[in-house]
Tab-separated table of C-alpha atoms in Angstrom:
chain	number	residue	atom	x	y	z
C	1	MET	CA	0.000	0.000	0.000
C	2	GLU	CA	1.360	3.444	-0.923
C	3	ASN	CA	2.423	5.433	2.160
C	4	ASN	CA	0.720	8.605	0.943
C	5	THR	CA	-2.764	7.208	0.317
C	6	ASN	CA	-5.918	7.659	2.358
C	7	GLY	CA	-6.010	3.902	2.838
C	8	PHE	CA	-2.609	3.883	4.500
C	9	GLN	CA	-3.610	6.748	6.806
C	10	LEU	CA	-6.821	5.024	7.842
C	11	SER	CA	-5.002	1.755	8.486
C	12	VAL	CA	-2.772	3.324	11.150
C	13	ASP	CA	-5.025	6.130	12.389
C	14	PRO	CA	-8.812	5.752	11.914
C	15	GLN	CA	-9.363	9.360	13.064
C	16	SER	CA	-7.013	10.866	10.495
C	17	LEU	CA	-9.573	11.676	7.797
C	18	LEU	CA	-12.546	12.847	9.836
C	19	ASP	CA	-12.262	16.516	8.911
C	20	GLU	CA	-10.756	17.417	5.563
C	21	ASN	CA	-11.932	21.036	5.820
C	22	GLU	CA	-10.223	22.218	9.002
C	23	GLU	CA	-8.964	25.794	8.939
C	24	SER	CA	-5.452	25.203	10.247
C	25	ILE	CA	-2.922	22.499	11.005
C	26	TYR	CA	-1.155	22.811	14.351
C	27	PHE	CA	2.425	21.512	14.387
C	28	CYS	CA	3.714	23.564	17.322
C	29	GLY	CA	3.248	21.207	20.284
C	30	HIS	CA	6.981	21.422	20.957
C	31	SER	CA	6.382	25.037	21.986
C	32	LEU	CA	2.865	24.995	23.450
C	33	GLY	CA	0.478	22.059	23.528
C	34	LEU	CA	-3.189	22.387	22.670
C	35	GLN	CA	-5.887	22.806	25.305
C	36	LEU	CA	-7.654	19.697	26.561
C	37	LYS	CA	-11.426	19.997	26.145
C	38	SER	CA	-12.135	19.174	29.800
C	39	ILE	CA	-9.711	21.763	31.236
C	40	GLU	CA	-12.275	24.518	31.677
C	41	SER	CA	-14.633	22.380	33.741
C	42	SER	CA	-11.727	21.002	35.807
C	43	VAL	CA	-10.627	24.506	36.787
C	44	GLU	CA	-14.218	25.583	37.447
C	45	ASN	CA	-14.633	22.723	39.922
C	46	VAL	CA	-11.586	23.838	41.911
C	47	LEU	CA	-12.714	27.472	41.838
C	48	LYS	CA	-16.119	26.377	43.070
C	49	SER	CA	-14.539	24.565	46.008
C	50	TRP	CA	-12.742	27.747	47.074
C	51	ALA	CA	-15.905	29.837	46.603
C	52	GLU	CA	-18.023	27.488	48.696
C	53	ARG	CA	-15.520	26.483	51.385
C	54	GLY	CA	-13.170	29.411	51.856
C	55	VAL	CA	-10.147	28.406	53.935
C	56	GLU	CA	-11.569	24.908	54.335
C	57	CYS	CA	-10.777	24.275	50.659
C	58	HIS	CA	-7.214	23.574	51.825
C	59	PHE	CA	-8.283	20.263	53.345
C	60	SER	CA	-11.617	19.320	51.762
C	61	GLY	CA	-13.610	19.538	48.578
C	62	ASN	CA	-12.430	19.082	45.018
C	63	LEU	CA	-8.625	18.702	44.929
C	64	PRO	CA	-7.842	20.126	48.418
C	65	ALA	CA	-5.308	22.922	48.010
C	66	ALA	CA	-2.909	21.702	50.702
C	67	PHE	CA	-2.461	18.379	48.899
C	68	CYS	CA	-3.276	19.349	45.311
C	69	ASP	CA	0.052	18.171	43.916
C	70	LYS	CA	-0.081	14.669	45.417
C	71	PRO	CA	-2.186	13.106	42.613
C	72	LEU	CA	0.388	14.389	40.122
C	73	LYS	CA	3.276	12.364	41.493
C	74	GLU	CA	2.341	8.887	40.314
C	75	ASN	CA	1.288	10.147	36.898
C	76	MET	CA	4.485	12.124	36.343
C	77	ALA	CA	6.555	9.200	37.603
C	78	TYR	CA	4.902	7.099	34.894
C	79	LEU	CA	6.063	9.540	32.210
C	80	VAL	CA	9.690	9.803	33.340
C	81	GLY	CA	10.253	6.216	34.478
C	82	ALA	CA	10.618	6.950	38.175
C	83	LEU	CA	9.242	6.090	41.591
C	84	PRO	CA	6.486	8.447	42.788
C	85	GLU	CA	8.660	9.678	45.673
C	86	GLU	CA	11.381	10.656	43.181
C	87	VAL	CA	9.255	13.301	41.451
C	88	THR	CA	7.584	16.502	42.517
C	89	ALA	CA	5.501	19.198	40.820
C	90	MET	CA	6.545	22.747	41.631
C	91	ASN	CA	7.423	26.196	40.299
C	92	GLY	CA	8.486	26.776	36.695
C	93	LEU	CA	11.328	25.206	34.759
C	94	THR	CA	14.025	27.830	35.281
C	95	VAL	CA	13.164	28.227	38.965
C	96	ASN	CA	13.628	24.482	39.363
C	97	ILE	CA	16.948	24.614	37.522
C	98	GLN	CA	18.107	27.313	39.924
C	99	LEU	CA	16.928	25.348	42.971
C	100	LEU	CA	18.564	22.085	41.986
C	101	LEU	CA	21.800	23.717	40.862
C	102	ALA	CA	22.003	25.282	44.312
C	103	THR	CA	22.153	21.759	45.734
C	104	PHE	CA	23.861	19.694	43.041
C	105	TYR	CA	26.505	22.063	41.696
C	106	ARG	CA	29.254	21.767	44.305
C	107	PRO	CA	32.412	23.169	42.725
C	108	THR	CA	35.934	22.836	44.058
C	109	GLU	CA	39.190	24.297	42.801
C	110	GLU	CA	39.967	21.008	41.064
C	111	ARG	CA	36.432	20.237	39.850
C	112	ASN	CA	34.311	23.291	38.991
C	113	LYS	CA	33.330	22.894	35.357
C	114	ILE	CA	29.836	22.312	33.967
C	115	LEU	CA	29.297	20.447	30.699
C	116	MET	CA	26.443	21.623	28.456
C	117	VAL	CA	25.451	21.311	24.798
C	118	ALA	CA	26.341	24.192	22.498
C	119	ASN	CA	23.337	26.249	21.399
C	120	CYS	CA	21.303	24.996	24.351
C	121	PHE	CA	18.153	26.805	25.398
C	122	HIS	CA	19.288	30.160	26.743
C	123	SER	CA	17.346	30.060	29.998
C	124	ASP	CA	19.412	26.995	30.944
C	125	LEU	CA	22.577	28.841	30.020
C	126	TYR	CA	21.626	31.930	32.042
C	127	ALA	CA	20.896	29.808	35.110
C	128	VAL	CA	24.155	27.879	34.836
C	129	ARG	CA	26.276	30.969	34.252
C	130	SER	CA	24.678	32.701	37.234
C	131	HIS	CA	25.531	29.777	39.533
C	132	ILE	CA	29.120	29.630	38.337
C	133	THR	CA	29.482	33.355	39.024
C	134	LEU	CA	27.727	33.038	42.389
C	135	ARG	CA	30.294	30.452	43.486
C	136	GLY	CA	33.187	32.740	42.570
C	137	TYR	CA	34.226	31.190	39.261
C	138	ASP	CA	34.404	32.535	35.709
C	139	PRO	CA	31.747	31.107	33.352
C	140	ASP	CA	34.076	31.546	30.393
C	141	GLU	CA	36.516	29.180	32.074
C	142	SER	CA	34.147	26.842	33.919
C	143	LEU	CA	31.757	26.081	31.057
C	144	ILE	CA	32.500	23.310	28.565
C	145	PHE	CA	30.291	22.877	25.505
C	146	LEU	CA	29.621	19.786	23.432
C	147	LYS	CA	29.786	20.993	19.831
C	148	PRO	CA	29.067	19.347	16.483
C	149	GLN	CA	32.329	18.386	14.803
C	150	SER	CA	30.805	18.550	11.315
C	151	ASP	CA	28.197	20.575	9.451
C	152	ASP	CA	25.347	18.226	10.349
C	153	PHE	CA	24.411	20.203	13.514
C	154	LEU	CA	24.447	17.066	15.707
C	155	VAL	CA	26.696	15.956	18.562
C	156	SER	CA	27.918	12.399	18.073
C	157	SER	CA	28.047	9.763	20.808
C	158	GLU	CA	31.762	9.434	20.114
C	159	ASP	CA	32.326	13.142	20.797
C	160	ILE	CA	30.351	12.933	24.040
C	161	ARG	CA	32.436	9.986	25.227
C	162	GLU	CA	35.649	11.725	24.229
C	163	VAL	CA	34.857	14.996	26.029
C	164	ILE	CA	33.664	13.305	29.233
C	165	GLY	CA	36.684	11.014	29.201
C	166	ARG	CA	39.093	13.898	28.654
C	167	GLU	CA	37.520	16.520	30.933
C	168	GLY	CA	35.665	14.337	33.444
C	169	LYS	CA	38.004	14.915	36.396
C	170	ASN	CA	37.455	18.669	36.033
C	171	ILE	CA	33.670	18.472	35.635
C	172	ALA	CA	31.465	18.974	38.683
C	173	LEU	CA	28.179	18.739	36.776
C	174	ILE	CA	26.935	17.456	33.432
C	175	PHE	CA	23.707	19.288	32.603
C	176	LEU	CA	22.231	18.584	29.176
C	177	GLU	CA	18.905	18.788	27.398
C	178	GLY	CA	17.367	15.346	26.983
C	179	VAL	CA	16.101	16.442	23.571
C	180	HIS	CA	17.812	19.456	22.035
C	181	PHE	CA	15.264	22.248	21.542
C	182	TYR	CA	16.902	23.425	18.310
C	183	THR	CA	17.774	20.250	16.396
C	184	GLY	CA	15.402	17.761	18.013
C	185	GLN	CA	18.316	15.407	18.745
C	186	LEU	CA	17.593	12.868	21.497
C	187	PHE	CA	20.634	12.159	23.651
C	188	ASP	CA	21.427	8.778	25.182
C	189	MET	CA	20.782	9.835	28.762
C	190	GLY	CA	21.503	6.434	30.246
C	191	GLU	CA	24.916	6.220	28.606
C	192	ILE	CA	25.786	9.831	29.436
C	193	THR	CA	24.862	9.221	33.077
C	194	ARG	CA	27.036	6.114	33.192
C	195	LEU	CA	29.999	7.920	31.632
C	196	GLY	CA	29.586	10.893	33.965
C	197	HIS	CA	29.372	8.772	37.099
C	198	GLU	CA	32.510	6.874	36.096
C	199	GLN	CA	34.306	10.218	36.228
C	200	GLY	CA	32.694	11.278	39.521
C	201	CYS	CA	30.386	13.872	37.931
C	202	VAL	CA	26.848	14.731	38.998
C	203	VAL	CA	24.499	14.272	36.015
C	204	GLY	CA	21.253	16.166	35.447
C	205	PHE	CA	18.933	16.797	32.495
C	206	ASP	CA	16.480	19.410	31.260
C	207	LEU	CA	13.558	17.360	29.937
C	208	ALA	CA	11.452	20.238	28.588
C	209	HIS	CA	11.396	18.704	25.091
C	210	ALA	CA	11.603	15.100	26.273
C	211	ILE	CA	8.773	14.487	28.750
C	212	GLY	CA	5.650	13.306	26.971
C	213	ASN	CA	7.704	13.003	23.784
C	214	VAL	CA	10.277	10.223	24.223
C	215	GLN	CA	10.724	7.183	26.434
C	216	LEU	CA	12.363	8.004	29.770
C	217	GLN	CA	13.727	5.685	32.472
C	218	LEU	CA	15.322	8.109	34.914
C	219	HIS	CA	15.401	5.718	37.863
C	220	ASP	CA	16.939	2.827	35.955
C	221	TRP	CA	19.402	5.131	34.212
C	222	ASN	CA	20.525	6.297	37.661
C	223	VAL	CA	20.176	9.979	36.701
C	224	ASP	CA	20.904	12.253	39.672
C	225	PHE	CA	18.300	14.922	38.943
C	226	ALA	CA	16.111	16.280	36.165
C	227	VAL	CA	13.716	19.167	35.591
C	228	TRP	CA	10.971	19.890	33.071
C	229	CYS	CA	8.075	22.123	32.119
C	230	THR	CA	4.579	20.836	31.360
C	231	TYR	CA	3.119	23.192	28.760
C	232	LYS	CA	4.709	21.605	25.682
C	233	TYR	CA	3.943	17.930	25.075
C	234	LEU	CA	1.987	17.688	28.352
C	235	ASN	CA	-0.469	20.420	27.229
C	236	SER	CA	-1.013	21.941	30.684
C	237	GLY	CA	-1.173	25.553	29.482
C	238	PRO	CA	1.108	28.605	29.276
C	239	GLY	CA	3.186	29.125	32.408
C	240	CYS	CA	1.875	26.012	34.132
C	241	MET	CA	3.915	24.376	36.888
C	242	GLY	CA	7.093	22.436	36.228
C	243	GLY	CA	8.417	19.223	37.659
C	244	ALA	CA	11.590	17.758	39.093
C	245	PHE	CA	13.184	14.365	39.679
C	246	VAL	CA	15.765	13.475	42.322
C	247	HIS	CA	16.974	9.890	42.456
C	248	GLN	CA	15.865	7.872	45.471
C	249	ARG	CA	19.421	6.923	46.478
C	250	LEU	CA	20.217	10.600	47.106
C	251	THR	CA	17.397	11.278	49.573
C	252	GLN	CA	17.137	8.033	51.524
C	253	GLY	CA	17.956	7.736	55.209
C	254	LYS	CA	19.451	10.114	57.730
C	255	ASN	CA	22.304	10.978	55.387
C	256	GLY	CA	20.005	11.889	52.516
C	257	ILE	CA	20.818	15.140	50.789
C	258	LEU	CA	19.051	18.266	52.044
C	259	PRO	CA	18.060	21.107	49.723
C	260	ALA	CA	20.468	24.032	49.756
C	261	MET	CA	17.413	26.311	49.545
C	262	ARG	CA	14.464	25.359	51.749
C	263	GLY	CA	10.873	26.351	52.292
C	264	TRP	CA	7.830	25.417	54.331
C	265	TRP	CA	6.394	23.087	51.721
C	266	GLY	CA	9.554	20.986	51.748
C	267	LEU	CA	8.760	19.825	55.275
C	268	SER	CA	7.481	16.394	56.169
C	269	GLU	CA	3.682	16.277	56.223
C	270	LYS	CA	3.930	15.079	59.828
C	271	THR	CA	5.549	18.324	60.969
C	272	LYS	CA	4.410	20.846	58.362
C	273	PHE	CA	1.814	22.408	60.612
C	274	ASP	CA	3.821	22.153	63.840
C	275	PHE	CA	5.716	25.350	62.956
C	276	ASP	CA	8.924	23.921	64.386
C	277	ASP	CA	12.212	25.773	63.821
C	278	GLU	CA	13.893	22.515	62.814
C	279	PHE	CA	13.647	21.556	59.123
C	280	THR	CA	12.419	17.961	58.943
C	281	PRO	CA	12.492	17.121	55.231
C	282	ALA	CA	9.693	15.492	53.305
C	283	GLU	CA	10.303	12.161	51.620
C	284	GLY	CA	12.176	12.142	48.350
C	285	ALA	CA	11.980	14.992	45.872
C	286	ASP	CA	9.194	16.750	47.800
C	287	ARG	CA	11.825	18.168	50.161
C	288	PHE	CA	12.823	20.557	47.377
C	289	LYS	CA	9.419	22.268	47.339
C	290	LEU	CA	9.207	25.806	48.692
C	291	SER	CA	5.559	26.878	48.578
C	292	ASN	CA	2.054	25.452	48.239
C	293	PRO	CA	1.445	24.670	44.544
C	294	SER	CA	-1.578	26.238	42.898
C	295	PRO	CA	-4.598	23.899	42.814
C	296	TYR	CA	-5.717	25.559	39.575
C	297	LEU	CA	-2.452	24.754	37.827
C	298	SER	CA	-2.423	21.323	39.445
C	299	THR	CA	-5.838	20.422	38.066
C	300	MET	CA	-4.831	21.593	34.580
C	301	LEU	CA	-1.773	19.366	34.689
C	302	LEU	CA	-3.572	16.426	36.286
C	303	ALA	CA	-6.247	16.315	33.589
C	304	ASN	CA	-3.583	16.002	30.903
C	305	LEU	CA	-1.497	13.453	32.775
C	306	GLN	CA	-4.569	11.247	33.027
C	307	VAL	CA	-4.953	11.413	29.248
C	308	PHE	CA	-1.429	10.058	28.855
C	309	ARG	CA	-2.243	7.179	31.187
C	310	GLU	CA	-5.365	6.383	29.181
C	311	ALA	CA	-3.612	6.619	25.815
C	312	GLY	CA	-0.586	4.594	26.927
C	313	LEU	CA	3.020	5.564	26.303
C	314	GLU	CA	3.780	2.550	24.119
C	315	ARG	CA	0.878	3.319	21.792
C	316	LEU	CA	1.802	6.990	21.592
C	317	ARG	CA	5.445	6.184	20.925
C	318	ALA	CA	4.479	3.733	18.171
C	319	LYS	CA	2.269	6.326	16.484
C	320	GLN	CA	4.933	9.003	16.958
C	321	ARG	CA	7.519	7.005	15.026
C	322	LEU	CA	5.065	6.454	12.182
C	323	LEU	CA	3.794	10.045	12.178
C	324	THR	CA	7.179	11.767	12.182
C	325	GLY	CA	8.586	9.129	9.853
C	326	TYR	CA	5.699	9.739	7.444
C	327	MET	CA	6.386	13.474	7.504
C	328	GLU	CA	10.088	12.906	6.892
C	329	TYR	CA	9.343	10.505	4.020
C	330	LEU	CA	7.005	12.952	2.283
C	331	LEU	CA	9.333	15.929	2.775
C	332	ARG	CA	12.224	14.006	1.250
C	333	LYS	CA	10.030	12.789	-1.608
C	334	HIS	CA	8.348	16.052	-2.570
C	335	LEU	CA	10.767	18.846	-1.595
C	336	PRO	CA	14.270	19.357	-3.059
C	337	GLN	CA	16.918	18.114	-0.634
C	338	TYR	CA	20.368	19.411	0.219
C	339	GLU	CA	23.182	17.909	-1.855
C	340	ASP	CA	26.804	18.041	-0.707
C	341	THR	CA	27.962	18.223	-4.305
C	342	HIS	CA	25.572	21.047	-5.228
C	343	PRO	CA	24.927	23.125	-2.086
C	344	GLU	CA	24.014	26.119	-4.233
C	345	LYS	CA	20.814	24.469	-5.489
C	346	PRO	CA	17.522	25.495	-3.805
C	347	HIS	CA	16.768	22.979	-1.084
C	348	ILE	CA	15.479	22.145	2.353
C	349	ARG	CA	17.526	20.133	4.809
C	350	ILE	CA	16.262	18.109	7.759
C	351	ILE	CA	18.852	18.482	10.528
C	352	THR	CA	17.053	16.258	13.049
C	353	PRO	CA	18.581	12.749	13.277
C	354	LYS	CA	17.237	10.356	10.656
C	355	ASN	CA	17.287	7.390	13.040
C	356	PRO	CA	13.953	7.354	14.954
C	357	ARG	CA	15.824	6.129	18.054
C	358	ASN	CA	17.687	9.445	18.155
C	359	ARG	CA	14.735	11.821	17.975
C	360	GLY	CA	11.203	12.411	19.186
C	361	SER	CA	8.300	13.994	17.319
C	362	GLN	CA	10.049	17.160	16.145
C	363	LEU	CA	11.675	17.757	12.776
C	364	SER	CA	13.928	20.796	12.391
C	365	LEU	CA	14.514	22.154	8.890
C	366	ILE	CA	16.862	24.670	7.355
C	367	SER	CA	16.477	26.009	3.845
C	368	SER	CA	18.433	27.641	1.057
C	369	VAL	CA	15.843	30.424	1.057
C	370	PRO	CA	15.028	32.659	4.036
C	371	ILE	CA	13.371	30.494	6.668
C	372	THR	CA	11.322	33.467	7.857
C	373	THR	CA	9.762	33.626	4.402
C	374	CYS	CA	8.956	29.901	4.521
C	375	GLU	CA	7.300	30.250	7.902
C	376	ALA	CA	5.281	33.316	6.893
C	377	LEU	CA	3.963	31.628	3.754
C	378	LEU	CA	3.095	28.453	5.661
C	379	LYS	CA	1.294	30.486	8.310
C	380	ALA	CA	-0.711	32.253	5.599
C	381	LYS	CA	-1.895	28.802	4.505
C	382	GLY	CA	-2.927	27.858	8.052
C	383	ILE	CA	0.165	25.864	9.063
C	384	VAL	CA	1.204	26.660	12.647
C	385	CYS	CA	4.913	26.033	13.296
C	386	ASP	CA	7.768	28.228	14.530
C	387	ILE	CA	11.308	29.364	13.812
C	388	ARG	CA	14.355	29.718	16.032
C	389	ARG	CA	17.293	32.072	15.526
C	390	SER	CA	15.881	32.926	12.104
C	391	VAL	CA	17.568	29.795	10.765
C	392	VAL	CA	15.579	26.711	11.783
C	393	ILE	CA	11.900	25.990	11.306
C	394	ARG	CA	10.501	23.472	13.802
C	395	ILE	CA	7.599	21.259	12.759
C	396	THR	CA	6.140	18.724	15.172
C	397	PRO	CA	3.305	16.278	14.546
C	398	VAL	CA	2.196	15.296	18.056
C	399	PRO	CA	0.776	11.752	18.248
C	400	LEU	CA	-1.767	12.676	20.910
C	401	TYR	CA	-3.743	14.949	18.577
C	402	ASN	CA	-2.139	15.253	15.124
C	403	THR	CA	-3.080	12.972	12.239
C	404	PHE	CA	-1.529	11.420	9.156
C	405	SER	CA	-3.926	13.410	6.999
C	406	GLU	CA	-2.590	16.636	8.501
C	407	VAL	CA	0.962	15.546	7.750
C	408	ARG	CA	0.087	14.763	4.144
C	409	ASN	CA	-1.791	18.039	3.666
C	410	PHE	CA	1.058	20.022	5.207
C	411	VAL	CA	3.648	18.553	2.850
C	412	TYR	CA	1.469	19.154	-0.190
C	413	ILE	CA	0.893	22.756	0.911
C	414	PHE	CA	4.630	23.196	1.481
C	415	LYS	CA	5.381	21.766	-1.969
C	416	GLU	CA	2.847	24.102	-3.574
C	417	ILE	CA	4.390	27.092	-1.792
C	418	TRP	CA	7.879	25.983	-2.777
C	419	ASP	CA	7.046	25.431	-6.432
C	420	ASN	CA	5.054	28.635	-6.838
C	421	GLU	CA	6.734	31.121	-4.508
C	422	LEU	CA	10.077	29.891	-3.141
C	423	SER	CA	11.959	28.034	-5.850
C	424	ASN	CA	13.228	31.278	-7.386
C	425	GLU	CA	14.210	32.896	-4.073
C	426	HIS	CA	17.864	33.782	-3.712
C	427	PRO	CA	19.743	31.432	-1.352
C	428	GLU	CA	20.564	32.717	2.113
C	429	LYS	CA	24.163	33.759	2.605
């Protein structure tokens, strides 16, 4: 059966052809996920509890405010491959980076460097640089970057092994994106953790583009800590709460690590309302919490986490490989591709890894013509995607709500735009 026929689409996704007349195609879930239909009623129920109960809504009613984050733990643990006590929902992504760096970045004169990926998301970079400066070191000297060694934009496993092996004794912390926001490259987090631990490094990950997108096994990989947001693939809404993981082995027993920065909500539930001067930490990652999470944000996140449980990660991952693979296949078939021997020819180039094991849902493209022009013309045709650094256009078919029909229609629209409006554009310098 041809891969670009309606029959093929229906065979793998019965919902894919239900609406051929939709006004737009949304391929921007890597930036902000779409709103779940039940979100409004979920939030209304929590608001109603506050309206009817006042201060009593902390301990009774719909999603009691004092415990509103507890139902999130098991569901988030499911997504990241962790024990419930290893995860917590709190704050936003960059706040959580700052909090965990305060505890896990412990520089010495001999070991003060932090390893990151070049062209990482800048909020990560700002947080890391600020901590290096705060500890009295120079970011220009204490930062090491993993860089592509060729023009394919990707960091090879060999280069990662080489840098960690060479610099490991000087590295205090390895802090990488699980999936690179720019290229869509998925890093081998288990292998990186193993290599880092062999050198005595602490290993942490930013999972903003990984959670809800790729398979994660943080506990089994022995990752020290991780952080993430929830408004991308988890669809919890703009500015919704983030999450964090701290491995069980680091918080167990009397010698378990204590947060460098502490707050009331990091106390054990047994002593939280005793107002004791002594900090008695909560179990696991909850000890890193500072303040009572918002029940309104919690219910928005919870509703979406439950959808993931119902859909099943294995089913979503299977569809994701087909969906993104289908998009890649059609782009390569219908759009002119980059040729090493003729780089001057008009072309697009997919810089995301070709191997499905090394990527998630996202495809990142560069073009011989201005990428801003591509994006503007696609948007005029109802295609929602985005660009970064005026060089890369990011296009993401999300298996939870995107369809094979949308992928096909997008590629045909892109081809029409290319043939009629872009093929004669002057190449970018």
